[in-house]
Coordinates of C-alpha atoms in Angstrom, one line a residue:
M22 CA -20.8 16.2 -8.0
G23 CA -18.5 17.1 -10.9
E24 CA -15.1 15.4 -11.4
E25 CA -12.4 17.0 -9.2
Q26 CA -9.1 17.9 -10.7
V27 CA -5.8 16.8 -9.3
E28 CA -2.8 18.7 -10.6
S29 CA 0.2 17.9 -8.3
A30 CA 1.4 15.8 -5.5
D31 CA 0.6 18.7 -3.1
E32 CA -3.1 17.8 -3.5
V33 CA -2.6 14.2 -2.6
Q34 CA -4.3 13.5 0.8
R35 CA -3.1 9.9 1.3
L36 CA -1.3 7.2 -0.5
L37 CA -3.2 3.7 -0.3
V38 CA -1.9 0.4 -1.4
V39 CA -4.2 -2.5 -1.8
L40 CA -2.7 -6.0 -1.6
H41 CA -4.7 -8.7 -3.1
P42 CA -3.2 -12.3 -2.8
W43 CA -4.3 -14.4 -5.7
R44 CA -4.8 -17.6 -3.9
K45 CA -6.9 -16.0 -1.0
E46 CA -10.3 -14.2 -0.9
R47 CA -8.8 -11.4 1.0
L48 CA -7.6 -7.6 0.4
R49 CA -5.4 -5.7 2.6
L50 CA -5.5 -1.8 2.5
L51 CA -2.3 -0.2 3.7
I52 CA -1.8 3.6 4.3
V53 CA 1.6 5.1 3.5
G54 CA 2.4 7.8 6.1
A55 CA 4.6 9.8 3.9
K56 CA 2.1 9.9 1.0
R57 CA 4.7 8.6 -1.4
L58 CA 6.8 5.5 -1.5
P59 CA 10.6 5.6 -0.4
R60 CA 13.1 6.4 -2.9
I61 CA 15.3 3.3 -3.9
A62 CA 18.5 5.0 -4.6
E63 CA 18.8 6.6 -1.1
H64 CA 17.5 3.4 0.7
E65 CA 14.8 5.7 2.1
R66 CA 12.4 4.5 4.7
A67 CA 8.5 4.9 4.8
W68 CA 6.2 3.9 7.6
C69 CA 2.8 2.4 6.7
F70 CA 0.2 0.4 8.5
V71 CA -2.6 -2.0 7.8
D72 CA -6.0 0.0 7.8
R73 CA -8.4 -2.7 6.7
V74 CA -8.7 -6.4 5.8
V75 CA -11.7 -7.5 3.9
Q76 CA -12.9 -10.5 2.0
R77 CA -14.5 -8.9 -1.0
P78 CA -13.5 -5.7 -3.0
E79 CA -16.9 -4.2 -2.7
E80 CA -16.2 -4.1 1.0
L81 CA -13.6 -1.2 0.4
R82 CA -15.9 0.9 -1.8
E83 CA -16.9 3.1 1.1
V84 CA -13.3 3.6 2.3
L85 CA -12.2 4.5 -1.2
G86 CA -15.0 6.9 -2.0
R87 CA -15.6 10.4 -0.6
R88 CA -15.7 10.4 3.2
T89 CA -16.5 13.2 5.7
Y90 CA -15.3 13.1 9.2
S91 CA -14.8 15.2 12.4
T92 CA -11.6 16.3 14.2
K93 CA -11.1 17.9 17.6
T94 CA -8.7 20.5 16.3
R95 CA -9.8 21.2 12.6
G96 CA -13.5 20.4 12.6
E97 CA -15.1 18.7 9.7
R98 CA -12.8 17.2 7.1
T99 CA -13.4 15.5 3.8
L100 CA -11.4 13.0 1.9
A101 CA -11.8 13.1 -1.8
P102 CA -12.5 9.8 -3.6
V103 CA -9.3 7.9 -4.5
R104 CA -7.6 8.1 -7.9
P105 CA -5.8 5.0 -9.1
T106 CA -2.1 5.6 -9.9
G107 CA -0.8 2.1 -10.7
E108 CA -1.6 -1.5 -10.9
G109 CA 0.5 -4.6 -11.2
A110 CA 1.7 -7.8 -9.5
Y111 CA 3.7 -8.2 -6.3
C112 CA 5.3 -10.7 -4.1
I113 CA 6.6 -11.0 -0.7
A114 CA 9.8 -13.0 -0.6
K115 CA 12.7 -14.0 1.8
H116 CA 16.1 -12.9 0.6
D117 CA 19.4 -12.7 2.5
G118 CA 17.8 -13.0 5.9
H119 CA 15.4 -10.1 5.0
T120 CA 11.8 -10.2 3.8
H121 CA 11.1 -8.1 0.6
L122 CA 8.1 -6.6 -0.9
A123 CA 8.5 -6.4 -4.6
Y124 CA 6.2 -5.3 -7.4
E125 CA 6.1 -4.7 -11.1
L126 CA 3.7 -2.3 -12.8
E127 CA 1.2 -3.3 -15.6
I128 CA -0.6 0.0 -15.7
P129 CA 0.4 2.5 -16.8
R130 CA 2.8 1.2 -19.4
E131 CA 4.8 4.4 -19.3
P132 CA 5.0 6.0 -15.9
G133 CA 4.2 9.8 -15.9
E134 CA 4.4 12.6 -13.5
P135 CA 2.0 11.2 -10.9
Q136 CA 4.1 8.1 -10.6
R137 CA 7.5 9.9 -10.4
A138 CA 6.1 12.3 -7.9
L139 CA 4.9 9.5 -5.6
N140 CA 8.0 7.3 -6.3
I141 CA 6.1 4.5 -7.9
E142 CA 8.7 3.0 -10.0
P143 CA 7.9 0.7 -13.1
E144 CA 9.6 -2.1 -10.8
A145 CA 10.8 -2.1 -7.3
S146 CA 12.0 -4.0 -4.2
Y147 CA 11.7 -3.0 -0.6
V148 CA 12.9 -4.6 2.6
V149 CA 9.8 -4.8 4.8
N150 CA 9.9 -5.0 8.5
V151 CA 7.2 -5.3 11.3
R152 CA 7.1 -3.1 14.2
N153 CA 6.6 -5.0 17.5
P154 CA 3.6 -3.3 19.1
R155 CA 4.8 -4.4 22.5
T156 CA 7.9 -2.2 22.3
P157 CA 8.0 1.7 22.4
P158 CA 8.0 3.3 19.0
P159 CA 10.8 5.6 17.8
P160 CA 10.3 9.2 18.7
G161 CA 7.8 11.0 16.5
A162 CA 6.8 7.8 14.8
G163 CA 4.4 4.8 15.4
R164 CA 0.6 4.7 16.3
P165 CA -0.7 4.9 19.7
R166 CA -0.7 1.9 21.9
R167 CA -4.6 1.7 21.9
E168 CA -4.5 1.1 18.1
A169 CA -2.1 -1.9 18.4
P170 CA -3.0 -4.8 16.2
A171 CA -4.7 -7.9 17.9
L172 CA -1.9 -10.2 16.9
P173 CA -2.2 -14.0 18.0
D174 CA 0.3 -15.5 20.4
E175 CA 2.1 -17.3 17.5
L176 CA 2.9 -13.9 15.6
L177 CA 3.9 -12.2 18.9
A178 CA 6.4 -15.1 19.5
R179 CA 8.0 -14.4 16.1
L180 CA 8.6 -10.9 17.2
G181 CA 10.1 -11.8 20.6
T182 CA 11.6 -8.8 22.2
R183 CA 12.9 -7.2 19.0
R184 CA 11.6 -3.8 18.1
F185 CA 11.3 -4.8 14.4
A186 CA 11.4 -8.1 12.6
P187 CA 10.9 -9.3 8.9
L188 CA 7.5 -9.7 7.6
D189 CA 7.6 -13.5 8.1
P190 CA 5.1 -14.8 7.7
P191 CA 2.9 -12.5 5.7
D192 CA 0.0 -13.2 8.0
F193 CA 1.0 -10.1 9.9
L194 CA -0.8 -8.2 7.1
D195 CA -4.1 -9.9 8.2
Y196 CA -4.4 -7.8 11.3
P197 CA -5.4 -4.0 11.1
G198 CA -3.1 -1.9 12.9
T199 CA 0.0 -3.8 12.0
E200 CA 2.9 -1.3 11.4
L201 CA 5.5 -1.7 8.7
V202 CA 8.7 0.0 7.6
L203 CA 9.5 -0.1 3.9
I204 CA 13.2 0.4 3.0
G205 CA 14.1 1.1 -0.6
A206 CA 16.4 -1.8 -1.9
A207 CA 16.4 -2.2 -5.6
E208 CA 14.6 -0.9 -8.8
D209 CA 15.1 -4.1 -10.5
A210 CA 13.1 -6.5 -8.4
S211 CA 13.5 -9.5 -10.8
E212 CA 17.4 -9.3 -10.7
D213 CA 17.5 -8.4 -7.0
L214 CA 15.4 -11.4 -5.9
G215 CA 15.7 -13.8 -8.7
I216 CA 12.0 -13.7 -9.2
D217 CA 10.4 -13.2 -12.6
L218 CA 7.3 -11.0 -12.2
N219 CA 6.5 -10.8 -15.9
A220 CA 4.1 -13.8 -15.8
Q221 CA 2.4 -12.5 -12.8
V222 CA 2.1 -9.0 -14.3
E223 CA 0.2 -10.7 -17.3
S224 CA -2.0 -12.6 -14.9
A225 CA -2.7 -9.3 -13.1
A226 CA -3.8 -7.6 -16.5
R227 CA -6.4 -10.4 -16.9
R228 CA -7.5 -10.1 -13.2
S229 CA -7.9 -6.3 -12.7
I230 CA -9.9 -5.5 -9.5
F231 CA -10.4 -1.8 -10.3
A232 CA -13.9 -2.5 -11.6
D233 CA -14.8 -4.1 -8.3
L234 CA -12.9 -1.7 -6.1
L235 CA -14.2 1.6 -7.7
S236 CA -17.8 2.3 -7.5
S237 CA -18.0 4.5 -10.6
R238 CA -15.6 6.0 -13.2
Q239 CA -17.2 9.5 -12.6
E240 CA -16.0 9.5 -9.0
H241 CA -12.9 7.6 -9.6
P242 CA -11.7 8.4 -13.2
V243 CA -9.1 5.9 -14.5
E244 CA -8.2 7.6 -17.8
P245 CA -5.3 9.6 -16.0
L246 CA -3.9 6.2 -14.8
F247 CA -3.6 4.9 -18.3
A248 CA -2.1 8.2 -19.6
G249 CA 0.3 8.7 -16.7
V250 CA -1.1 12.2 -16.0
W251 CA -2.7 13.9 -13.1
R252 CA -6.0 15.1 -14.5

């Protein structure tokens, strides 16, 4: 099948985030509900959840490729293969009683329209909280109880009776179904957290996982990523 054209954020079906801890043979696939990251200046919020946790990049290829599925109300639906829109380094850090998820892009060097439309900043920091699956979700938000993560007792004890708690430890991310709330905190992650991400970005450039994640460049063209354009 020929290459599909993407020309605006209106054609984006889902926003996926893949977290790859360098010291662990593990990849965590997150789905952002709003199909864009929260705006930093407005301290906007965005829901996301852990969809998959795998050991090897190739285990995500089926998820990232073209998928057809059936729904009760809309019949057969198709998800187009993913298009990469950013790669870089990230960290999860404690700061002033909160847990932050911060990142700095390595690709593209100059963010373009796709990155601006999806609120993918060159560098950003978000306060990140975990929703307690044993408490009711806010009205109009949250996932069905039947899809709650199978958290171990030690992590449930961390949550206690709170509806939300800091992402501490990051092990919460190892359980599919875990729900998170991202809150825009700062555009300069290094200054906000006192962490220098530059060295990690340089390492990320040498350890790109795109080649392992994406089955073919015909299905997942990467040229628009480097150019910062949609097509």
